[in-house]
XYZ file of C-alpha atoms in Angstrom:
649
model
C -1.204 -5.125 41.326
C 1.192 -4.009 38.923
C -0.282 -4.677 35.192
C 1.077 -7.886 33.783
C 1.530 -8.881 30.593
C 1.296 -12.714 28.710
C 3.640 -13.645 25.657
C 3.198 -16.720 23.425
C 5.065 -18.085 20.253
C 4.723 -15.766 17.392
C 2.656 -17.965 14.671
C 1.742 -15.141 12.126
C -1.389 -14.976 13.312
C -0.469 -11.652 15.635
C 0.311 -9.430 12.888
C -1.234 -6.077 12.665
C -2.603 -4.277 9.666
C -1.034 -0.507 10.003
C -1.973 1.058 6.642
C 0.904 4.192 6.145
C 0.951 6.401 3.589
C 4.261 4.625 1.766
C 2.368 1.991 1.724
C -0.247 3.470 -0.231
C 1.794 4.681 -2.778
C 3.484 1.847 -3.316
C 0.112 0.274 -4.403
C -0.588 3.046 -6.853
C 2.921 3.782 -8.209
C 2.921 1.192 -11.439
C -0.655 2.445 -12.307
C 1.110 6.228 -12.053
C 3.912 5.093 -14.120
C 1.683 3.097 -16.847
C -1.368 5.542 -17.277
C 0.444 8.756 -15.571
C -2.955 10.207 -14.122
C -2.855 10.134 -10.290
C -6.732 10.697 -9.778
C -7.035 7.474 -11.971
C -5.102 5.413 -10.338
C -6.129 6.540 -6.941
C -9.920 5.874 -8.512
C -8.592 2.350 -9.456
C -7.133 1.217 -6.150
C -10.443 2.127 -4.651
C -12.578 -0.130 -7.062
C -9.939 -3.493 -7.264
C -8.775 -2.766 -3.567
C -4.880 -4.819 -2.885
C -3.063 -6.611 -0.861
C -0.910 -5.630 2.112
C 1.675 -7.817 3.726
C -0.891 -11.365 3.333
C -3.774 -8.943 4.492
C -6.278 -8.080 2.024
C -8.542 -4.460 1.433
C -11.566 -5.324 -0.239
C -12.255 -2.902 -3.334
C -15.155 -0.835 -4.233
C -16.069 -3.744 -6.729
C -15.765 -6.586 -4.237
C -18.491 -4.688 -1.514
C -20.872 -4.421 -4.216
C -21.005 -7.649 -4.650
C -21.674 -8.416 -1.035
C -23.850 -6.289 -1.175
C -25.627 -7.805 -4.024
C -24.776 -10.901 -2.714
C -26.936 -9.422 1.007
C -29.829 -8.260 -0.778
C -30.264 -10.972 -2.553
C -30.306 -13.431 0.165
C -33.183 -11.420 2.015
C -34.833 -11.182 -0.969
C -35.258 -15.015 -1.589
C -35.933 -16.102 1.830
C -38.443 -13.500 2.854
C -42.102 -13.867 1.871
C -44.292 -9.955 2.138
C -47.257 -11.557 2.446
C -46.544 -13.042 5.798
C -48.863 -10.235 7.738
C -51.770 -11.091 5.676
C -51.283 -14.833 5.741
C -50.556 -14.868 9.395
C -54.294 -12.449 10.525
C -55.917 -14.521 7.869
C -55.090 -17.702 9.567
C -55.532 -16.152 13.514
C -59.114 -14.848 12.139
C -60.057 -18.270 10.819
C -59.207 -20.114 14.250
C -61.188 -17.224 15.535
C -64.040 -17.065 13.430
C -63.964 -21.383 14.168
C -64.046 -21.196 17.552
C -67.203 -19.411 17.695
C -68.867 -21.001 15.103
C -68.595 -24.147 17.769
C -69.604 -22.134 20.421
C -73.040 -21.432 18.890
C -72.939 -24.507 17.113
C -73.102 -26.486 20.549
C -75.820 -23.701 21.546
C -77.729 -24.503 18.783
C -77.819 -20.583 18.151
C -78.649 -20.339 14.206
C -78.540 -17.062 14.109
C -74.938 -16.433 14.990
C -74.775 -19.433 12.620
C -76.276 -17.325 9.927
C -73.895 -13.796 10.743
C -71.104 -16.205 11.096
C -71.653 -17.772 7.145
C -72.455 -14.362 5.705
C -68.763 -12.300 6.955
C -67.635 -10.674 3.866
C -64.714 -12.438 2.511
C -61.659 -9.841 2.874
C -60.006 -9.449 6.180
C -60.869 -5.991 6.700
C -64.894 -6.874 6.078
C -64.330 -9.767 8.628
C -62.479 -7.188 10.932
C -65.300 -4.288 10.783
C -68.238 -7.086 11.135
C -67.060 -8.851 14.208
C -66.552 -5.414 16.470
C -70.103 -5.221 15.949
C -70.453 -9.548 16.028
C -71.885 -10.510 19.915
C -69.171 -13.075 21.074
C -71.488 -16.279 22.537
C -67.827 -17.861 23.100
C -66.192 -15.248 25.688
C -62.584 -17.055 24.899
C -62.762 -16.255 21.098
C -64.277 -12.458 22.072
C -61.001 -12.599 24.141
C -58.843 -13.713 21.030
C -60.267 -10.918 18.466
C -59.805 -7.920 20.993
C -56.669 -9.100 21.243
C -56.179 -9.315 17.680
C -57.455 -6.301 16.947
C -55.137 -4.554 19.435
C -52.217 -6.766 18.320
C -52.898 -5.462 14.884
C -53.534 -1.593 15.933
C -50.486 -1.492 17.304
C -48.398 -3.096 14.474
C -49.315 -0.954 11.739
C -48.855 1.974 13.970
C -45.428 0.142 14.858
C -44.547 -0.550 11.173
C -44.549 2.797 10.373
C -42.572 3.984 13.256
C -40.949 0.824 13.487
C -38.069 2.760 16.070
C -41.142 3.831 18.465
C -42.564 0.201 18.399
C -42.266 -0.247 22.238
C -43.943 3.260 22.868
C -46.502 2.064 20.843
C -47.451 -1.185 22.356
C -50.537 -1.803 24.824
C -51.866 1.927 24.141
C -54.282 3.100 26.540
C -57.509 6.045 25.390
C -54.991 8.528 26.752
C -52.170 7.212 25.290
C -53.611 7.074 22.034
C -54.748 11.223 22.289
C -51.322 12.139 23.505
C -50.091 9.654 20.124
C -52.226 12.245 17.992
C -51.835 15.209 19.261
C -47.985 14.245 18.923
C -48.490 13.489 14.962
C -50.139 17.426 15.201
C -47.310 18.742 15.994
C -45.404 17.203 14.089
C -47.269 17.990 11.119
C -47.193 22.160 11.872
C -43.597 21.564 12.449
C -43.258 20.746 9.065
C -45.570 22.866 7.945
C -43.561 25.478 9.593
C -40.820 24.320 7.900
C -42.127 24.156 4.846
C -42.750 28.336 5.084
C -38.926 28.923 5.792
C -40.049 29.854 8.863
C -37.749 29.024 12.470
C -38.698 25.927 13.892
C -35.871 25.540 16.518
C -38.123 26.162 19.662
C -40.798 24.719 18.190
C -39.066 21.634 18.457
C -37.953 21.878 21.353
C -40.797 22.002 23.240
C -41.844 19.174 21.327
C -38.925 17.291 22.272
C -39.904 18.056 25.878
C -43.929 16.709 25.551
C -42.885 14.064 23.368
C -39.644 13.261 23.438
C -40.274 9.733 25.527
C -41.589 8.589 21.706
C -38.560 8.850 20.171
C -35.564 6.262 20.884
C -32.194 7.858 20.194
C -33.216 10.948 20.677
C -32.455 13.292 18.083
C -30.935 16.556 18.657
C -32.616 18.173 15.773
C -35.545 19.259 13.566
C -33.659 17.820 10.437
C -32.860 14.640 12.096
C -36.205 13.414 13.448
C -37.749 14.222 10.527
C -35.593 12.371 8.848
C -35.639 9.317 11.057
C -39.482 9.601 10.544
C -39.152 9.857 6.558
C -36.587 6.400 6.759
C -39.570 4.105 8.765
C -42.054 6.040 6.706
C -40.220 4.691 3.311
C -39.551 1.708 4.500
C -43.096 0.702 5.421
C -44.035 2.153 2.189
C -41.374 -0.154 0.593
C -43.129 -3.597 2.502
C -46.187 -2.719 1.115
C -44.990 -1.628 -2.888
C -43.362 -5.498 -2.241
C -46.663 -6.766 -2.233
C -49.556 -7.835 -5.177
C -51.440 -5.077 -5.686
C -54.239 -7.383 -4.154
C -52.251 -8.249 -0.674
C -51.490 -4.570 -0.440
C -55.059 -3.344 -1.567
C -56.162 -5.902 1.423
C -53.922 -4.283 4.201
C -54.333 -0.701 3.209
C -58.662 -1.792 3.732
C -57.305 -3.540 7.089
C -55.033 -0.643 8.003
C -58.190 1.764 7.766
C -60.765 -0.254 9.537
C -57.916 -0.589 13.012
C -57.483 3.034 12.296
C -61.423 3.644 12.662
C -60.168 7.131 14.626
C -60.939 9.647 11.671
C -58.736 12.115 13.347
C -55.636 10.117 13.522
C -55.927 8.451 9.748
C -55.743 12.491 8.544
C -52.737 12.336 10.728
C -51.028 9.886 9.854
C -51.883 10.691 6.152
C -51.320 14.429 6.229
C -47.713 13.301 8.221
C -46.980 10.526 5.346
C -47.169 12.768 2.606
C -45.457 16.015 4.201
C -42.598 13.533 4.518
C -42.583 12.295 0.722
C -42.444 16.304 0.013
C -39.468 16.750 2.027
C -37.873 14.046 1.176
C -38.199 12.751 -1.845
C -34.873 10.325 -1.422
C -36.008 8.349 0.152
C -37.441 5.810 -2.707
C -41.298 6.188 -1.759
C -42.160 4.005 -4.748
C -39.415 1.465 -4.133
C -40.248 -2.446 -3.743
C -38.515 -5.016 -3.634
C -38.810 -8.562 -6.073
C -39.353 -11.088 -2.601
C -39.220 -14.547 -3.756
C -38.736 -16.374 -0.197
C -41.093 -18.885 2.060
C -40.184 -17.022 5.099
C -43.544 -15.027 6.164
C -42.703 -11.320 7.799
C -44.418 -10.005 10.079
C -45.782 -5.860 9.683
C -43.022 -4.747 12.465
C -40.148 -7.194 11.000
C -41.034 -6.318 7.869
C -40.825 -2.708 7.954
C -37.426 -3.160 9.799
C -36.043 -5.703 6.527
C -37.334 -2.955 4.391
C -35.341 -0.414 6.206
C -32.430 -2.152 5.795
C -33.176 -2.902 2.018
C -33.423 0.754 2.192
C -30.129 1.114 3.803
C -28.501 -1.870 1.145
C -29.715 0.976 -1.710
C -28.503 4.127 0.173
C -24.767 2.225 1.101
C -24.266 1.065 -2.456
C -25.490 4.349 -4.210
C -22.904 5.861 -2.237
C -19.785 3.061 -3.504
C -21.016 2.888 -7.480
C -20.910 6.947 -7.919
C -17.621 7.542 -5.346
C -14.691 8.319 -7.834
C -12.499 9.566 -4.630
C -11.706 8.111 -1.588
C -12.582 11.641 0.212
C -15.926 10.733 -0.574
C -16.361 7.710 1.553
C -15.582 10.107 4.641
C -20.033 10.401 4.224
C -20.705 6.251 4.690
C -21.801 5.715 8.121
C -19.207 2.794 9.116
C -22.307 1.454 11.938
C -24.486 1.054 9.321
C -21.765 -0.303 7.191
C -21.408 -2.700 10.235
C -24.451 -3.855 10.866
C -25.221 -4.450 6.902
C -22.503 -6.399 5.688
C -20.508 -7.198 9.120
C -16.807 -5.677 10.697
C -14.490 -6.787 7.763
C -16.366 -4.816 5.541
C -16.951 -2.115 7.644
C -13.350 -2.085 8.009
C -11.955 -2.417 4.888
C -14.466 0.773 4.193
C -12.452 2.768 6.407
C -9.353 1.778 5.221
C -10.066 2.832 1.960
C -11.783 6.058 2.756
C -8.118 6.923 4.421
C -6.234 6.482 1.397
C -5.764 9.732 0.244
C -5.717 11.730 3.541
C -2.753 9.237 4.465
C -0.714 10.314 1.205
C -1.640 13.969 1.824
C -0.751 14.178 5.438
C 3.094 12.741 4.788
C 3.668 15.325 1.930
C 3.275 12.362 -0.364
C 0.590 13.878 -2.568
C -1.256 17.420 -3.180
C -5.002 18.553 -4.438
C -4.604 21.791 -6.857
C -7.342 22.656 -8.060
C -9.618 19.696 -7.870
C -6.786 16.922 -9.018
C -4.139 15.018 -6.958
C -0.476 15.445 -8.150
C 2.589 14.029 -6.998
C 4.877 16.152 -4.216
C 8.683 16.081 -4.800
C 8.581 13.715 -2.186
C 5.875 11.371 -3.859
C 8.434 11.487 -6.808
C 11.312 10.676 -4.625
C 9.277 8.279 -3.247
C 8.401 6.043 -6.574
C 11.659 6.580 -7.758
C 13.391 4.825 -5.159
C 11.246 1.874 -4.751
C 11.386 1.765 -8.375
C 15.551 1.286 -7.532
C 14.755 -0.446 -4.704
C 13.035 -2.972 -6.687
C 15.948 -3.006 -9.555
C 18.662 -3.692 -6.829
C 17.346 -6.523 -5.293
C 17.045 -8.391 -9.044
C 21.071 -7.948 -9.284
C 23.594 -9.400 -7.541
C 25.866 -7.992 -5.202
C 29.078 -8.742 -6.610
C 27.774 -6.234 -9.563
C 28.113 -3.740 -7.805
C 31.679 -3.522 -6.744
C 33.865 -1.071 -7.914
C 36.592 -0.935 -10.427
C 40.066 0.721 -10.361
C 41.147 3.421 -12.294
C 44.852 5.365 -12.095
C 43.148 9.020 -12.039
C 41.295 10.908 -9.639
C 37.904 12.220 -10.506
C 35.868 15.288 -9.610
C 34.644 14.842 -6.098
C 35.819 12.423 -3.228
C 33.445 9.736 -1.195
C 34.339 8.309 1.460
C 35.362 4.295 1.710
C 35.145 3.711 4.642
C 38.735 1.966 4.967
C 41.269 4.057 6.363
C 45.470 4.498 5.697
C 48.592 5.939 7.041
C 48.534 10.176 6.628
C 50.748 10.731 3.604
C 52.080 14.726 2.374
C 49.628 15.506 -0.127
C 46.345 13.345 0.762
C 43.097 14.943 2.099
C 43.404 15.185 5.735
C 40.178 12.991 6.035
C 41.410 11.984 9.822
C 40.467 8.340 10.702
C 40.089 9.363 14.857
C 39.391 6.450 16.205
C 42.351 4.394 14.383
C 44.630 7.202 14.774
C 43.311 7.356 18.874
C 44.382 3.546 19.039
C 47.714 3.976 17.408
C 48.730 6.330 19.897
C 47.497 4.457 22.647
C 49.054 1.555 21.111
C 52.435 2.994 20.279
C 52.344 4.701 23.857
C 51.349 1.734 25.567
C 49.997 3.963 28.647
C 46.191 5.938 29.749
C 45.090 9.359 30.066
C 46.213 11.555 28.911
C 46.978 10.134 24.868
C 49.351 12.114 23.208
C 49.208 12.229 19.801
C 52.308 11.940 17.255
C 51.926 12.846 13.584
C 52.658 8.771 12.707
C 50.061 7.659 15.029
C 47.410 9.738 12.192
C 45.151 7.542 9.382
C 43.103 9.131 7.651
C 40.090 7.324 5.409
C 40.316 6.536 1.945
C 38.595 8.087 -0.388
C 36.735 7.166 -4.054
C 37.283 9.372 -7.246
C 33.984 9.912 -8.604
C 34.048 10.983 -12.554
C 31.293 12.755 -13.011
C 28.987 12.066 -15.416
C 26.257 13.372 -18.064
C 23.415 11.067 -19.312
C 20.748 11.646 -21.361
C 17.906 8.926 -21.303
C 16.036 8.429 -24.658
C 12.679 6.703 -24.064
C 10.881 5.838 -26.633
C 7.330 6.933 -26.014
C 6.269 4.888 -29.263
C 2.681 3.405 -29.154
C 4.409 -0.081 -30.109
C 5.677 0.026 -26.514
C 2.744 -0.108 -24.744
C 1.277 -2.775 -27.275
C 4.585 -4.801 -26.678
C 4.416 -4.652 -22.486
C 7.660 -2.651 -22.593
C 6.372 0.573 -21.802
C 5.731 0.463 -18.006
C 9.473 -1.679 -17.491
C 10.994 1.573 -19.495
C 9.713 3.833 -16.864
C 10.946 2.471 -13.836
C 14.004 2.474 -15.418
C 13.628 6.318 -15.499
C 12.490 6.579 -11.904
C 15.296 4.931 -10.758
C 18.186 5.715 -12.846
C 16.953 9.530 -11.256
C 16.527 8.192 -7.823
C 20.285 6.370 -7.881
C 21.687 10.162 -9.633
C 19.501 12.404 -7.164
C 20.669 10.094 -4.421
C 24.377 9.049 -4.779
C 25.745 10.941 -7.309
C 23.984 14.387 -6.956
C 27.199 16.167 -8.933
C 26.155 14.321 -11.773
C 23.717 14.994 -14.569
C 20.966 13.579 -15.845
C 18.559 14.358 -18.769
C 14.934 12.726 -20.265
C 13.721 12.823 -23.310
C 10.920 10.953 -24.894
C 10.488 10.134 -28.248
C 8.161 9.177 -30.725
C 6.985 10.685 -33.887
C 8.866 14.173 -33.008
C 11.200 14.034 -29.693
C 10.672 16.290 -26.361
C 13.173 16.911 -23.367
C 11.354 15.968 -19.854
C 11.938 17.071 -16.558
C 12.495 14.858 -14.492
C 9.336 15.911 -12.023
C 6.635 15.096 -15.035
C 7.662 11.196 -15.549
C 5.328 9.520 -13.419
C 2.630 11.513 -15.769
C 4.162 10.904 -19.077
C 2.772 8.866 -20.797
C 2.595 6.740 -24.613
C 2.079 8.859 -27.625
C -1.202 7.546 -29.568
C 1.063 8.262 -33.145
C 3.210 5.750 -35.039
C 6.649 6.588 -35.708
C 10.002 5.946 -34.093
C 12.181 9.357 -34.102
C 15.821 8.757 -32.898
C 17.088 10.763 -35.257
C 15.300 13.762 -33.204
C 16.097 12.067 -29.903
C 19.372 11.983 -30.897
C 19.516 15.812 -31.466
C 18.049 17.142 -28.390
C 20.705 14.514 -26.226
C 23.597 16.112 -28.281
C 22.050 19.891 -27.573
C 21.363 18.180 -23.671
C 25.112 17.188 -23.201
C 26.536 19.922 -24.963
C 26.416 22.254 -21.924
C 27.539 19.780 -19.432
C 30.862 18.162 -18.161
C 32.504 15.015 -17.304
C 32.074 11.701 -19.411
C 29.028 12.713 -21.317
C 26.957 9.351 -22.543
C 23.435 8.350 -23.956
C 21.298 5.195 -22.848
C 18.651 4.806 -25.343
C 15.686 2.144 -24.686
C 13.402 1.216 -27.650
C 11.708 -1.288 -29.234
C 11.474 -0.222 -32.352
C 13.777 0.635 -35.719
C 14.097 4.339 -36.707
C 10.558 5.019 -39.121
C 10.632 8.940 -38.684
C 13.068 11.607 -39.090
C 12.919 15.358 -39.168
C 13.249 17.840 -42.959
C 15.179 20.454 -42.988
C 12.405 22.695 -42.876
C 11.304 20.907 -39.812
C 8.623 19.126 -41.095
C 8.384 15.256 -39.790
C 8.819 12.985 -42.234
C 7.828 8.612 -41.792
C 7.488 5.692 -43.519
C 6.899 2.105 -42.263
C 8.865 0.134 -42.749
C 11.728 2.040 -42.600
C 13.695 3.509 -45.520
C 17.040 4.496 -46.680
C 16.388 8.452 -46.027
C 15.340 7.846 -42.336
C 17.892 5.469 -41.355
C 21.037 7.800 -42.991
C 19.466 10.689 -40.975
C 19.766 8.780 -37.919
C 23.313 7.408 -38.386
C 24.524 11.325 -39.530
C 23.265 12.660 -35.567
C 25.250 9.775 -34.155
C 28.320 10.324 -36.759
C 27.706 14.149 -34.638
C 27.598 12.508 -31.126
C 30.504 10.067 -32.177
C 32.380 13.499 -33.558
C 31.648 15.371 -29.545
C 33.238 12.327 -27.134
C 29.367 11.039 -26.719
C 29.610 7.327 -25.836
C 25.557 5.559 -27.261
C 24.907 2.771 -25.309
C 21.740 1.430 -26.722
C 18.999 -1.367 -24.501
C 16.655 -3.005 -27.042
C 13.400 -4.804 -26.472
C 11.615 -7.445 -28.439
C 14.916 -7.286 -30.847
C 14.169 -8.447 -34.202
C 17.573 -8.213 -36.627
C 16.293 -5.323 -38.975
C 16.825 -3.503 -35.503
C 19.650 -5.381 -34.388
C 21.071 -4.908 -37.829
C 20.576 -1.241 -37.821
C 22.030 -0.467 -33.776
C 24.915 -2.873 -34.748
C 25.560 -0.442 -37.591
C 25.360 2.549 -34.825
C 27.414 0.507 -32.674
C 29.978 0.372 -35.043
C 30.471 3.626 -35.812
C 29.996 5.328 -32.031
C 31.670 2.209 -30.373
C 29.367 2.396 -27.799
C 27.183 -1.359 -26.107
C 24.058 -2.789 -27.590
C 22.235 -4.642 -25.109
C 19.162 -7.568 -25.784
C 16.664 -7.006 -22.817
C 13.974 -7.946 -21.601
C 11.174 -6.084 -19.447
C 12.437 -8.033 -16.701
C 15.626 -7.398 -17.007
C 15.905 -4.527 -19.093
C 16.156 -2.063 -15.302
C 19.275 -4.044 -13.927
C 21.302 -4.189 -17.562
C 20.755 -0.235 -17.148
C 21.924 0.153 -13.370
C 24.942 -2.416 -13.664
C 25.856 -0.152 -17.087
C 25.819 2.733 -15.508
C 27.636 1.387 -12.110
C 30.023 -0.362 -14.097
C 31.190 2.617 -15.952
C 30.305 5.322 -12.966
C 32.051 4.459 -9.877
C 36.202 3.548 -9.398
C 38.638 3.076 -6.296
C 41.716 5.266 -6.567
C 44.521 3.598 -5.937
C 46.461 3.771 -2.725
C 50.017 5.465 -2.455
């Protein structure tokens, strides 16, 4: 039978969750632009998680909170003194049953012996082991209790071996003691640095049935046993000192075989020395009412210990790669499928970006690759274009042909002097229509149609980016960085013949490469040195051809300028000397044919008045904008002056 398929109406619930590399980079793009640190952006993404297509991935903060809630749920539900209470209750019932039998038989001696039983559990069990029961049923229950307690004590220390320790015969008990002796011997060999591979293989051949899971190495076996014994110790540590002493005495009474007790104590000391990080002193302040048996209590302490380990790993993870150490199966058992899946996705973050070539690890730090830089720029550009009305991007006619041509996806009949960019489809259609015949098709010069081309004027642009401290303080910095990235992406992709320079300015100005943009952050200094920024921009444009322009994004008046000796003069509020030095540089730009268009954020009356003087001198344009509209203003202004269509002849 061929495989069948069933289809149902789409309701949104069928959506999968494929985490792509570009999705991850998009999540950290704004963080990178704002803070200029890819490593820190990945750490924050790791801590905070993210939402993608309506599906969320919990960050480490939320996962740690889930751990805390799970731990609190356990500690507020259970009572670690449960073993003590259960044993005491069962023992009282046995003694009461025997007392009733002795009373019925008027056996005063037995009644007196029962009256003088020691008050502690260990003492009572030791005394009753020597007592001659009158009640067969009480004797049976007592012997059953002793066997059960012995098994529970051993199983509590070795909870993964609990099935092997049930109903042990004298032969089984001797074999168990031999196993402990062989294990302690291997631990001694390990401590002396001797090779234990052969001894381990022989050990597993003899005693492997004691160890579910079939550990493949001595280290794995010891790790498993250390975890189990540490869990039992944590249960003891969670009891009151009186309860702990009671159970310890009870254990000594039940494990009366001196060799067995010595081997167990020796194993505990060896494992504590070999694995000190297991938290042998750990205890939990349990406050619940549900009693715990020894085996269940040890298993619960094991779970709490795993919660502690997972918490430690998550709390100290500073990069996604460190989460590869998480045992996802254990996380799934502790916190559920959703949390395990979130951890798996968090661990993939850096790997996805590296494998896609968007970031690279250089000397222990992640850096954006050129491809990653382009992706962030394209994302910023797409976001800004998405806000623009399409009709704002129409092309405007000019009367001259610029440097270079671009197809406009329209055609016209060929005329002498036209570039021979033949439109094959329209040309053949003309020939078929003219002849009215089938194949072969014969072409005539009158059939030729050529593609119209657009005139592209070469534009040389320098973007002046205000990096002064007021930009982040007024929430303008991220918008300005997005504009810079978007403009770089636009020019690189659609106008590769153009030039884009970038100058950052605060107290002083400096030229920036596009590859530096993502990591550029604001300067922790005061001062808005427009004069130095215009000077550098003019020097950059002096080496360029075509239409030359400066786009300046700022939120402050000029408060600094360079003195003739190169020193920086700063004063707030602006003084006439700084304003005159800045306007002098505007005059030089104007004389060299450089247009200055200014985009003002948080424009004060004083700033607007200054920029209007600048525009009067330079004949450039002034845009008063906000962080939300800044990108639209810059791109529309650039494109309005950039694209033009050649008139058809």
